[in-house]
CSV table of C-alpha atoms and ligand atoms in Angstrom, one decimal:
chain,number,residue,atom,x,y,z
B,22,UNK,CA,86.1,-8.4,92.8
B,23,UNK,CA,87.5,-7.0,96.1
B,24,UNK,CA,86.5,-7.8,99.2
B,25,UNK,CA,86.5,-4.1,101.7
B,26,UNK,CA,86.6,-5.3,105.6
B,27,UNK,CA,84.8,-2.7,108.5
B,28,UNK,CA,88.1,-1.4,109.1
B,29,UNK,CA,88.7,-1.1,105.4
B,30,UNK,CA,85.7,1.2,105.0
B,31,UNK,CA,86.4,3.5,108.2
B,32,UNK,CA,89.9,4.3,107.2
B,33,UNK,CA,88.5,5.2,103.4
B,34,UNK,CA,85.2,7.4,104.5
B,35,UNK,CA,85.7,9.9,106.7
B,36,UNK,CA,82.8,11.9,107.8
B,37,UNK,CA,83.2,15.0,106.5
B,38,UNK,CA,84.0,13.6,102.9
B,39,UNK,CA,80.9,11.4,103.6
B,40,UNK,CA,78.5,14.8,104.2
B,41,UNK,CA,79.2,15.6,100.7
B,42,UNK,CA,78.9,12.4,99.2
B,43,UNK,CA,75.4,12.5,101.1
B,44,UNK,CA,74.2,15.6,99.5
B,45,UNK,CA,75.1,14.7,95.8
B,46,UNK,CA,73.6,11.6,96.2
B,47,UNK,CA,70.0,13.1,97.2
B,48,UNK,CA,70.3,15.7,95.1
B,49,UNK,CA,70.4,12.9,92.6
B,50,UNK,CA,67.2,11.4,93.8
B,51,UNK,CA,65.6,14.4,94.1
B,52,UNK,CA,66.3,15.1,90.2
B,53,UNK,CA,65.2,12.0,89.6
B,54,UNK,CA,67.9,9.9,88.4
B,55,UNK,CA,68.0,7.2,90.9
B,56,UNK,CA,65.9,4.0,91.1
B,57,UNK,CA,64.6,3.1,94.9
B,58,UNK,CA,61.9,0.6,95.3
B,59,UNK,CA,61.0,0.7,98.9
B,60,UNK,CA,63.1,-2.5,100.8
B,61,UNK,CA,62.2,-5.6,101.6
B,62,UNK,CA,61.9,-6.4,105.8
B,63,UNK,CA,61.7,-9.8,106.3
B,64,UNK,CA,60.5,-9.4,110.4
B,65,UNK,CA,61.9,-12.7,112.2
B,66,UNK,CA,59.1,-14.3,113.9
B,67,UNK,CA,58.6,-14.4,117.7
B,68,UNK,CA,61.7,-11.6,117.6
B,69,UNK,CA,62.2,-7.6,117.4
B,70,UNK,CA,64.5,-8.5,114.3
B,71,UNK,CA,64.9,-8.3,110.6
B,72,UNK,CA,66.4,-9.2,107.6
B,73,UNK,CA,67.0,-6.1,105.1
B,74,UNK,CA,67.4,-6.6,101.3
B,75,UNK,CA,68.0,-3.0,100.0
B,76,UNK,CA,68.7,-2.6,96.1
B,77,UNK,CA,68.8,0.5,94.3
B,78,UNK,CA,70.3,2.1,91.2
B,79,UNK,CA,72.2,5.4,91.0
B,80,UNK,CA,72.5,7.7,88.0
B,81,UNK,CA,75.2,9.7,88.9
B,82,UNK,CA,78.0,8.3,89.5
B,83,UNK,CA,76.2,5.1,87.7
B,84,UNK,CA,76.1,2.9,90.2
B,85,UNK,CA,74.2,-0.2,90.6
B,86,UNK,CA,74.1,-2.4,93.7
B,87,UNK,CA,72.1,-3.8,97.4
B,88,UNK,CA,72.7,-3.6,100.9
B,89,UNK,CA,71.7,-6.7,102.2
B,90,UNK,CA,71.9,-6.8,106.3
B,91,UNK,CA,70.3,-8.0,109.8
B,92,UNK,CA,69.1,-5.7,112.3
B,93,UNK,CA,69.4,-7.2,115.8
B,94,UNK,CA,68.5,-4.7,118.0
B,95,UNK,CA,68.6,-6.6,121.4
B,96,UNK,CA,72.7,-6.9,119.9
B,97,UNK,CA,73.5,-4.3,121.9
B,98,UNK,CA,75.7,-4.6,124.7
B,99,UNK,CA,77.2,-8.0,122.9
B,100,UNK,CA,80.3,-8.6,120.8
B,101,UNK,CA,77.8,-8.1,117.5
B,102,UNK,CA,76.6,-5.0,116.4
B,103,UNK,CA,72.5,-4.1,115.9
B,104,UNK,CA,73.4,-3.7,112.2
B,105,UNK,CA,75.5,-6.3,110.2
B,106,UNK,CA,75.7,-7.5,106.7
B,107,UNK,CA,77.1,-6.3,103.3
B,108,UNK,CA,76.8,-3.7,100.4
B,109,UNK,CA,77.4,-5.5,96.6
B,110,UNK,CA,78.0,-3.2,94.2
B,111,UNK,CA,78.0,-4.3,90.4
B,112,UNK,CA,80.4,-3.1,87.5
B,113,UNK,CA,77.6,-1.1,85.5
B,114,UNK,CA,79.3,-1.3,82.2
B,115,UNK,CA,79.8,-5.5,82.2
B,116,UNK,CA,77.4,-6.5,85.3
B,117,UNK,CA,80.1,-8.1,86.9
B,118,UNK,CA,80.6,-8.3,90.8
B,119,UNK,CA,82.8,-5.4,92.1
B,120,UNK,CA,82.9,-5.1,95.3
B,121,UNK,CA,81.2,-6.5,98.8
B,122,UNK,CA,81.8,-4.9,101.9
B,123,UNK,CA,81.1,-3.9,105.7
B,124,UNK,CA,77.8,-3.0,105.8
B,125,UNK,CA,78.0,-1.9,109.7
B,126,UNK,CA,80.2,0.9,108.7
B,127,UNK,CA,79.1,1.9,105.7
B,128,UNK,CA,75.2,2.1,107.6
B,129,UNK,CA,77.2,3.6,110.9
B,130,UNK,CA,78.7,6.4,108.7
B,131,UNK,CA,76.3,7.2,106.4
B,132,UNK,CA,73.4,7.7,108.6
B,133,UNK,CA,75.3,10.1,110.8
B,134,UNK,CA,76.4,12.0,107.9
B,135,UNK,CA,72.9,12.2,105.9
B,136,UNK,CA,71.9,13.6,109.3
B,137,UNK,CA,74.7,15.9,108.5
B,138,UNK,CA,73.6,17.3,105.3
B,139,UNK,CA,69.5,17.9,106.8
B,140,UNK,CA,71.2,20.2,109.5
B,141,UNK,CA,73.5,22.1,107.5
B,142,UNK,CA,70.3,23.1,105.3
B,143,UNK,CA,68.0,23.3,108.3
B,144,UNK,CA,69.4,24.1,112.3
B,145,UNK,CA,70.0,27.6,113.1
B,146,UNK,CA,74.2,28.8,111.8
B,147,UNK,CA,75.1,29.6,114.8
B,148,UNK,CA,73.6,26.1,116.7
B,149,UNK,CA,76.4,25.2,119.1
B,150,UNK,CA,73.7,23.2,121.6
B,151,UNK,CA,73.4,19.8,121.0
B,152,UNK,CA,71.2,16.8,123.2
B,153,UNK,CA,71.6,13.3,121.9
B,154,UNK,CA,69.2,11.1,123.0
B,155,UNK,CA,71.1,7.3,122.9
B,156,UNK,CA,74.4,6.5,123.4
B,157,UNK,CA,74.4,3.4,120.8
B,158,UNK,CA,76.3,2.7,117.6
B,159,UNK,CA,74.5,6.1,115.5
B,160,UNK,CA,75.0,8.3,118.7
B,161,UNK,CA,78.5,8.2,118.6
B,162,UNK,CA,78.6,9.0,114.4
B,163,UNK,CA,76.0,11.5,114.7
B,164,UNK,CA,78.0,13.2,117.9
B,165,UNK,CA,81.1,13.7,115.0
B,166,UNK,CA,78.4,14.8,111.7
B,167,UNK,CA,77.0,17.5,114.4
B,168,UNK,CA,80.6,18.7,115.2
B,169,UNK,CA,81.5,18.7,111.2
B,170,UNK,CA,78.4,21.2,110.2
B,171,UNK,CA,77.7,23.3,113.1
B,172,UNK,CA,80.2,24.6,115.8
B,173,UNK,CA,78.9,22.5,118.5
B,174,UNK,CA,80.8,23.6,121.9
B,175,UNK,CA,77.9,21.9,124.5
B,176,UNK,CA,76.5,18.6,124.3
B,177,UNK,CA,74.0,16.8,127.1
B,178,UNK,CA,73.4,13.4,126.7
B,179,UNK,CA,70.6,11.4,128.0
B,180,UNK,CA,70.2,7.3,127.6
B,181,UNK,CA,68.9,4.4,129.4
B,182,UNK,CA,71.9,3.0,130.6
B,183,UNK,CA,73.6,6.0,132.2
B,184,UNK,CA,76.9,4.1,131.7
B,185,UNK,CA,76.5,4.1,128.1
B,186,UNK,CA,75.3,7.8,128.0
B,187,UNK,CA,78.7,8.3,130.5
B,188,UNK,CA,81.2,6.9,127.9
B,189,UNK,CA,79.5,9.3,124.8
B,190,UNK,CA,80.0,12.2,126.9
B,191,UNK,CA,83.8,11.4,127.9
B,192,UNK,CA,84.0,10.9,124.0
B,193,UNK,CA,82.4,14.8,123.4
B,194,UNK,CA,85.1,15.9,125.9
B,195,UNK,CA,88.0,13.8,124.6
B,196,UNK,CA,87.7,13.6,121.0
B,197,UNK,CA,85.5,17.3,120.4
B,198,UNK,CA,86.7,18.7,123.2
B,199,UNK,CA,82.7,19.7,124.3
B,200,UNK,CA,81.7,20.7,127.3
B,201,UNK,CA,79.4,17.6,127.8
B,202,UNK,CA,77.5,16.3,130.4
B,203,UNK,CA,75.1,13.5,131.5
B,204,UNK,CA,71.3,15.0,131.9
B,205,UNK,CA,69.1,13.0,133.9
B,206,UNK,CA,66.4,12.4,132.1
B,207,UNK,CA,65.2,13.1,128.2
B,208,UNK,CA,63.5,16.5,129.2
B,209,UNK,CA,66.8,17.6,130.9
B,210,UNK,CA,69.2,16.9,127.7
B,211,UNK,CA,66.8,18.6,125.3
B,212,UNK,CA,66.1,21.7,127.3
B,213,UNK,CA,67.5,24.7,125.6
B,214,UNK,CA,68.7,22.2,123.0
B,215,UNK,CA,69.3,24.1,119.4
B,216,UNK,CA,69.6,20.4,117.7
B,217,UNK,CA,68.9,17.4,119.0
B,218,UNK,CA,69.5,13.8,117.7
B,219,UNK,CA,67.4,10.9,118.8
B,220,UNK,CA,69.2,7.5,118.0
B,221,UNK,CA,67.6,5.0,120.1
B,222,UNK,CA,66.2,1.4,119.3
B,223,UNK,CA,63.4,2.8,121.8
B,224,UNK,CA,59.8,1.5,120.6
B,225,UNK,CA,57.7,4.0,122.4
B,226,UNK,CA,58.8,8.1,122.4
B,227,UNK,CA,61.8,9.0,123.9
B,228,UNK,CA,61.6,12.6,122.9
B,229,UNK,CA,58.3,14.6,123.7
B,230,UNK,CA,57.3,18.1,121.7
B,231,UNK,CA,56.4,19.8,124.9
B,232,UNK,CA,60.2,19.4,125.4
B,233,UNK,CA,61.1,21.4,122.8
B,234,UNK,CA,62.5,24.7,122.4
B,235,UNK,CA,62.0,27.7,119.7
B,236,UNK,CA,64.3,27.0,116.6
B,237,UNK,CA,65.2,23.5,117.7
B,238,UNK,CA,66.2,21.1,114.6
B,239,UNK,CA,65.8,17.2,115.5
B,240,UNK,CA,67.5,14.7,113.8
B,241,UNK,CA,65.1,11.8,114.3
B,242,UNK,CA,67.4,8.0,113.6
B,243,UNK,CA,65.6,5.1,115.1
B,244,UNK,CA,61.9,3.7,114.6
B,245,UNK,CA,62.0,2.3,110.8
B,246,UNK,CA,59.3,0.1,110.8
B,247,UNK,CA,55.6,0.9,112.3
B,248,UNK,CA,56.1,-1.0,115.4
B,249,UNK,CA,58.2,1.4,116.6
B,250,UNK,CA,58.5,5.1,117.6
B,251,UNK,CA,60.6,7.2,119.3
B,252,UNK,CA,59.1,10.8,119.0
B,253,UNK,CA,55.6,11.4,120.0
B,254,UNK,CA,52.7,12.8,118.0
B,255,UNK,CA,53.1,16.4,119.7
B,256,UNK,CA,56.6,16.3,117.9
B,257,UNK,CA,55.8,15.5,114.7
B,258,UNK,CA,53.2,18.4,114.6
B,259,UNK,CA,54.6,21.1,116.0
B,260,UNK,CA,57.7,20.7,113.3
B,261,UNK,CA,58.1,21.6,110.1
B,262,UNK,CA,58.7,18.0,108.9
B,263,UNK,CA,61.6,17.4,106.8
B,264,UNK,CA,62.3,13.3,105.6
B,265,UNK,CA,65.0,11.8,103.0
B,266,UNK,CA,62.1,10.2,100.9
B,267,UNK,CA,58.3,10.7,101.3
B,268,UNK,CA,57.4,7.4,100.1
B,269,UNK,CA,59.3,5.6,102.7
B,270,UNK,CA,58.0,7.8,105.2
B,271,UNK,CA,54.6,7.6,104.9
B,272,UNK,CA,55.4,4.0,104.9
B,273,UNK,CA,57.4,2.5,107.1
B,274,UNK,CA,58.1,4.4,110.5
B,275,UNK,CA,55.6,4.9,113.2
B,276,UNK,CA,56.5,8.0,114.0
B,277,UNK,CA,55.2,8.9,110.4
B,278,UNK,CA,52.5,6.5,110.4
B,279,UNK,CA,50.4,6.8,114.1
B,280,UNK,CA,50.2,10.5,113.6
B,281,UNK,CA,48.9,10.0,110.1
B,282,UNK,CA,46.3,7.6,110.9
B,283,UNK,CA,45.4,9.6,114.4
B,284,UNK,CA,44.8,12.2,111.8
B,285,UNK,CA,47.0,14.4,113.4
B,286,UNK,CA,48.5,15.3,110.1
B,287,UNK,CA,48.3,14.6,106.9
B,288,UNK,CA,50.9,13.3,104.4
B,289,UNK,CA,51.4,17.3,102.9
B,290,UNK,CA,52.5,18.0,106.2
B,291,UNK,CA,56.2,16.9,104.9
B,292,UNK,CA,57.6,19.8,103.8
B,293,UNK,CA,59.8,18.4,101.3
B,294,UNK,CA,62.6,16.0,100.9
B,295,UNK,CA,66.0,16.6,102.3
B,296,UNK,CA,67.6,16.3,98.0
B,297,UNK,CA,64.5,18.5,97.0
B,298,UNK,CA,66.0,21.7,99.0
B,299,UNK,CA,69.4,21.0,97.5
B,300,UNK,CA,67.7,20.9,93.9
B,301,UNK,CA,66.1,24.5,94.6
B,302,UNK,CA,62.2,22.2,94.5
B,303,UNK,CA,61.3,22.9,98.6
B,304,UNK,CA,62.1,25.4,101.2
B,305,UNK,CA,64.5,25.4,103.9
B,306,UNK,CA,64.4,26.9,107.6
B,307,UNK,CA,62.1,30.2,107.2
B,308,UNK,CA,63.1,32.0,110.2
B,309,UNK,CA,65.0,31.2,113.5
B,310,UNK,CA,62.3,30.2,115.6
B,311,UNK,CA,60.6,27.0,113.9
B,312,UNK,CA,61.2,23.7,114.9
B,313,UNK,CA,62.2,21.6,112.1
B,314,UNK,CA,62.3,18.0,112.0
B,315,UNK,CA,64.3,15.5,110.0
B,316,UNK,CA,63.0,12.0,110.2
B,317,UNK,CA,65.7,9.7,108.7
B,318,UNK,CA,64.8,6.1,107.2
B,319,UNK,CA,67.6,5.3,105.3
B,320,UNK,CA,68.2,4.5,101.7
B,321,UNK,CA,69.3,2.5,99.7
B,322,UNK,CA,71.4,5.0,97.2
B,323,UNK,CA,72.9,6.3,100.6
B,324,UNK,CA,74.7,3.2,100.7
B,325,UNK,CA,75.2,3.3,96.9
B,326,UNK,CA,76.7,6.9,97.1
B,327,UNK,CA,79.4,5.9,99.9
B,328,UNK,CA,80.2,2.3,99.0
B,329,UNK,CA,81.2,3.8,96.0
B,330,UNK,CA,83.5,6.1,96.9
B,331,UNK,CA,85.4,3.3,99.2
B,332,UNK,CA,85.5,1.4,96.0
B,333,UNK,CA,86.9,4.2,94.2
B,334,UNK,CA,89.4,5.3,97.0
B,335,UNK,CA,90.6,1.4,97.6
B,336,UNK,CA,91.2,0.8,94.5
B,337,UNK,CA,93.1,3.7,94.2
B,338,UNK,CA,95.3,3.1,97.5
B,339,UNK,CA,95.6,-0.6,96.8
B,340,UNK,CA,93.1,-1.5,99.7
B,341,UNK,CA,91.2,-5.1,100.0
B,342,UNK,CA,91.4,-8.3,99.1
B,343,UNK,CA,91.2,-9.7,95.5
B,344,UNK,CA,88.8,-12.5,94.7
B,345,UNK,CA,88.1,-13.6,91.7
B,346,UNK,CA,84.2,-15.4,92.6
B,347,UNK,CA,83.5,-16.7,88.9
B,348,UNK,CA,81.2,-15.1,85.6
B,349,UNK,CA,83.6,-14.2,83.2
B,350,UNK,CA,83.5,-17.2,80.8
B,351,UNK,CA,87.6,-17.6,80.9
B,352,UNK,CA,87.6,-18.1,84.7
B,353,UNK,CA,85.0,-20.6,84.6
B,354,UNK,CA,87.4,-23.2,82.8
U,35,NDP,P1,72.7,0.5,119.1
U,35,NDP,O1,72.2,-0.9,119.5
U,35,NDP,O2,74.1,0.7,119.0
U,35,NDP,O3,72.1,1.5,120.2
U,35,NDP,C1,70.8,1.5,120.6
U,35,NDP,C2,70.4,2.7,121.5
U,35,NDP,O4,69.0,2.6,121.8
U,35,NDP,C3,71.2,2.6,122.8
U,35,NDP,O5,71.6,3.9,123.1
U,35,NDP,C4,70.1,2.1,123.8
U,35,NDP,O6,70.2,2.7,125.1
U,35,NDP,C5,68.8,2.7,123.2
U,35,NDP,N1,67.7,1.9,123.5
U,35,NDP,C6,67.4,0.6,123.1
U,35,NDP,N2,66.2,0.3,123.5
U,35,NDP,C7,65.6,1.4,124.2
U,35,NDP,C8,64.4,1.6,124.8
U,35,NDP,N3,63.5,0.6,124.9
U,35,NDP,N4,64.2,2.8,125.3
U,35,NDP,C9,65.1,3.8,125.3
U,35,NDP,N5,66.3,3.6,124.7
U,35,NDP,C10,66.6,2.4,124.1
U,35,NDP,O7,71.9,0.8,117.8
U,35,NDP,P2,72.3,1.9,116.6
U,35,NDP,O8,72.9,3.1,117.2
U,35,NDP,O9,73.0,1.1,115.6
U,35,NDP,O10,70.9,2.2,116.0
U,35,NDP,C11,70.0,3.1,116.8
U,35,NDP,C12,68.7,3.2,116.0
U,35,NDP,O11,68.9,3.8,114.8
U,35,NDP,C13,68.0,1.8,115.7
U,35,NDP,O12,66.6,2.0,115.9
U,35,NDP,C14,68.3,1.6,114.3
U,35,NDP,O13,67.4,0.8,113.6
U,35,NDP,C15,68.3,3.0,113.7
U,35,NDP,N6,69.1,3.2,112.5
U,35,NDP,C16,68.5,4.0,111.6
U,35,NDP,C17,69.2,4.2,110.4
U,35,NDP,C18,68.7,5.2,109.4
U,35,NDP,O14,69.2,5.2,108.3
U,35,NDP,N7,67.7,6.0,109.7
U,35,NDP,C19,70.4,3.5,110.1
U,35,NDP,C20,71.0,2.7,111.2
U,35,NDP,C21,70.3,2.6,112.4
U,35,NDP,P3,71.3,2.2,126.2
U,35,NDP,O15,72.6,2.1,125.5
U,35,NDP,O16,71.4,3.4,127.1
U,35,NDP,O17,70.7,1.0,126.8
């Protein structure tokens, strides 16, 4: 069994490598050769936290495995990130322990880069306008997905802490060489925007649809649990609603959920899952002036999909520590 550290897993997925991986593995789902039941979240009394177990199975490449992690929002601004925890993956020919490893990067980079795949299939080609609403952990990784499928040359920023929002945008100019600036407010980085991402722990809207231009494609992160939104109603309708599975979002996010029980929409206003327009079974953009809308959750076979390619790619490069933890019937004597 080996044993893959955060910095382990950042050197061994890079982003672009990650997009694909993305898009096989929801293509898989979406042809139906995946097993997902929808996570357990533990909510921590008295507390905005939670306690994720996430176990799924994947067809192709056969993998079988969990995430298991915390989610500390108020982390932020601390030594400890929001997310933290490990992904256990399972040898699927003998059951044995393979592999545990850095759940923050795994979650950090895989996020960002199924955000990736939705706006290769759904922003305008030629979408060099980006706003990021947040300047957290996902801001950053989505800032570098956006670069890798769309030639990005302008990105405004907008967050709470204008410091925070301050040190993304020298990070547009320095590693992306953007043109990127500091807006003052949510309405001022989304003007004009052709994509915007919003990646905030935020748990009322941070993003309004009166905001919104013609042929804008969102990339909505945060809010995965009904407590908490961060686009409003308005939003959600005026989009073409895109999400990575329909059973988790008519589930678990508030963004989904309020709008649904305001009767605002109803649950066929998704448009289809992000693996169902890879597998031909729904519709992409139509034309360049609708707003589409990609509300991310998060899956467990994301997790899958990546973890195991670092396996595959330390094993090859000799990366990781050995450990042998016990159930083969020789190493228990
Ligand atoms: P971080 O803690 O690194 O960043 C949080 C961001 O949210 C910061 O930019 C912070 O602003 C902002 N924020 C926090 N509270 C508020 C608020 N009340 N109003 C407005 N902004 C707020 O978190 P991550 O980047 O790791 O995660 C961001 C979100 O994405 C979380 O909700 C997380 O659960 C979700 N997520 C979703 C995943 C998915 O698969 N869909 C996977 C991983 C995370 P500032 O810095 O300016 O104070």
């Amino acid at each position: 069994m080996i044993i893959l550290s955060q910095a382990d897993v950042e050197r061994l997925l890079p982003m672009d490598t990650c997009i694909d991986l993305m898009a096989q593995t929801l293509a898989t789902l979406a042809r139906g050769e995946a097993l997902l039941p929808l996570r357990t979240v533990l909510l921590i009394p008295d507390s905005h936290d939670a306690f994720a177990v996430m176990p799924a199975y994947l067809g192709s490449p056969k993998t079988i495995g969990a995430k298991i992690i915390t989610v500390y929002p108020d982390n932020h601004g601390t030594e400890f990130d929001a997310h933290q925890g490990a992904v256990l993956l399972f040898d699927s020919e003998n059951g044995s322990l393979a592999a545990i490893m850095d759940a923050t990067s795994v979650t950090t980079i895989r996020t960002a880069a199924v955000s990736g795949v939705a706006t290769r299939l759904l922003a305008r080609e030629s979408a060099s306008t980006l706003a990021i609403i947040g300047a957290g952990v996902q801001a950053h990784s989505h800032l570098e997905a956006m670069c890798a499928v769309r030639p990005i040359k302008t990105v405004r920023v907008w967050s709470r802490t204008r410091e925070n929002a301050e040190l993304l945008a020298a990070a547009a100019r320095e590693r992306f060489g953007l043109d990127a600036s500091v807006a003052e407010n949510g309405q001022g980085a989304v003007r004009d925007a052709e994509i915007v991402c919003a990646t905030t722990s935020a748990r009322e809207p941070v993003l309004r649809g009166d905001w919104l231009s013609p042929g804008t494609h969102i990339n909505a992160v945060g809010a995965s649990v009904r407590a908490a939104r961060e686009i409003d109603t308005d939003t959600v309708v005026r989009s073409r609603l895109y999400v990575d599975r329909r059973e988790s979002a008519l589930k678990e996010p508030g963004d989904i959920i309020i709008p649904l029980e305001e009767g605002h929409i109803t649950p066929d206003h998704i448009v289809g899952e992000i693996g169902e327009i890879l597998v031909g079974k729904a519709p992409a953009r139509r034309d360049v002036d609708e707003i589409t809308l990609f509300k991310s959750l998060g899956l467990a076979i994301e997790d899958l999909g990546a973890a195991n390619h670092v396996l595959a790619e330390a094993r090859r490069l000799g990366v990781g520590t050995e450990v042998s933890l016990g159930g083969a019937r020789h190493a228990a004597h």
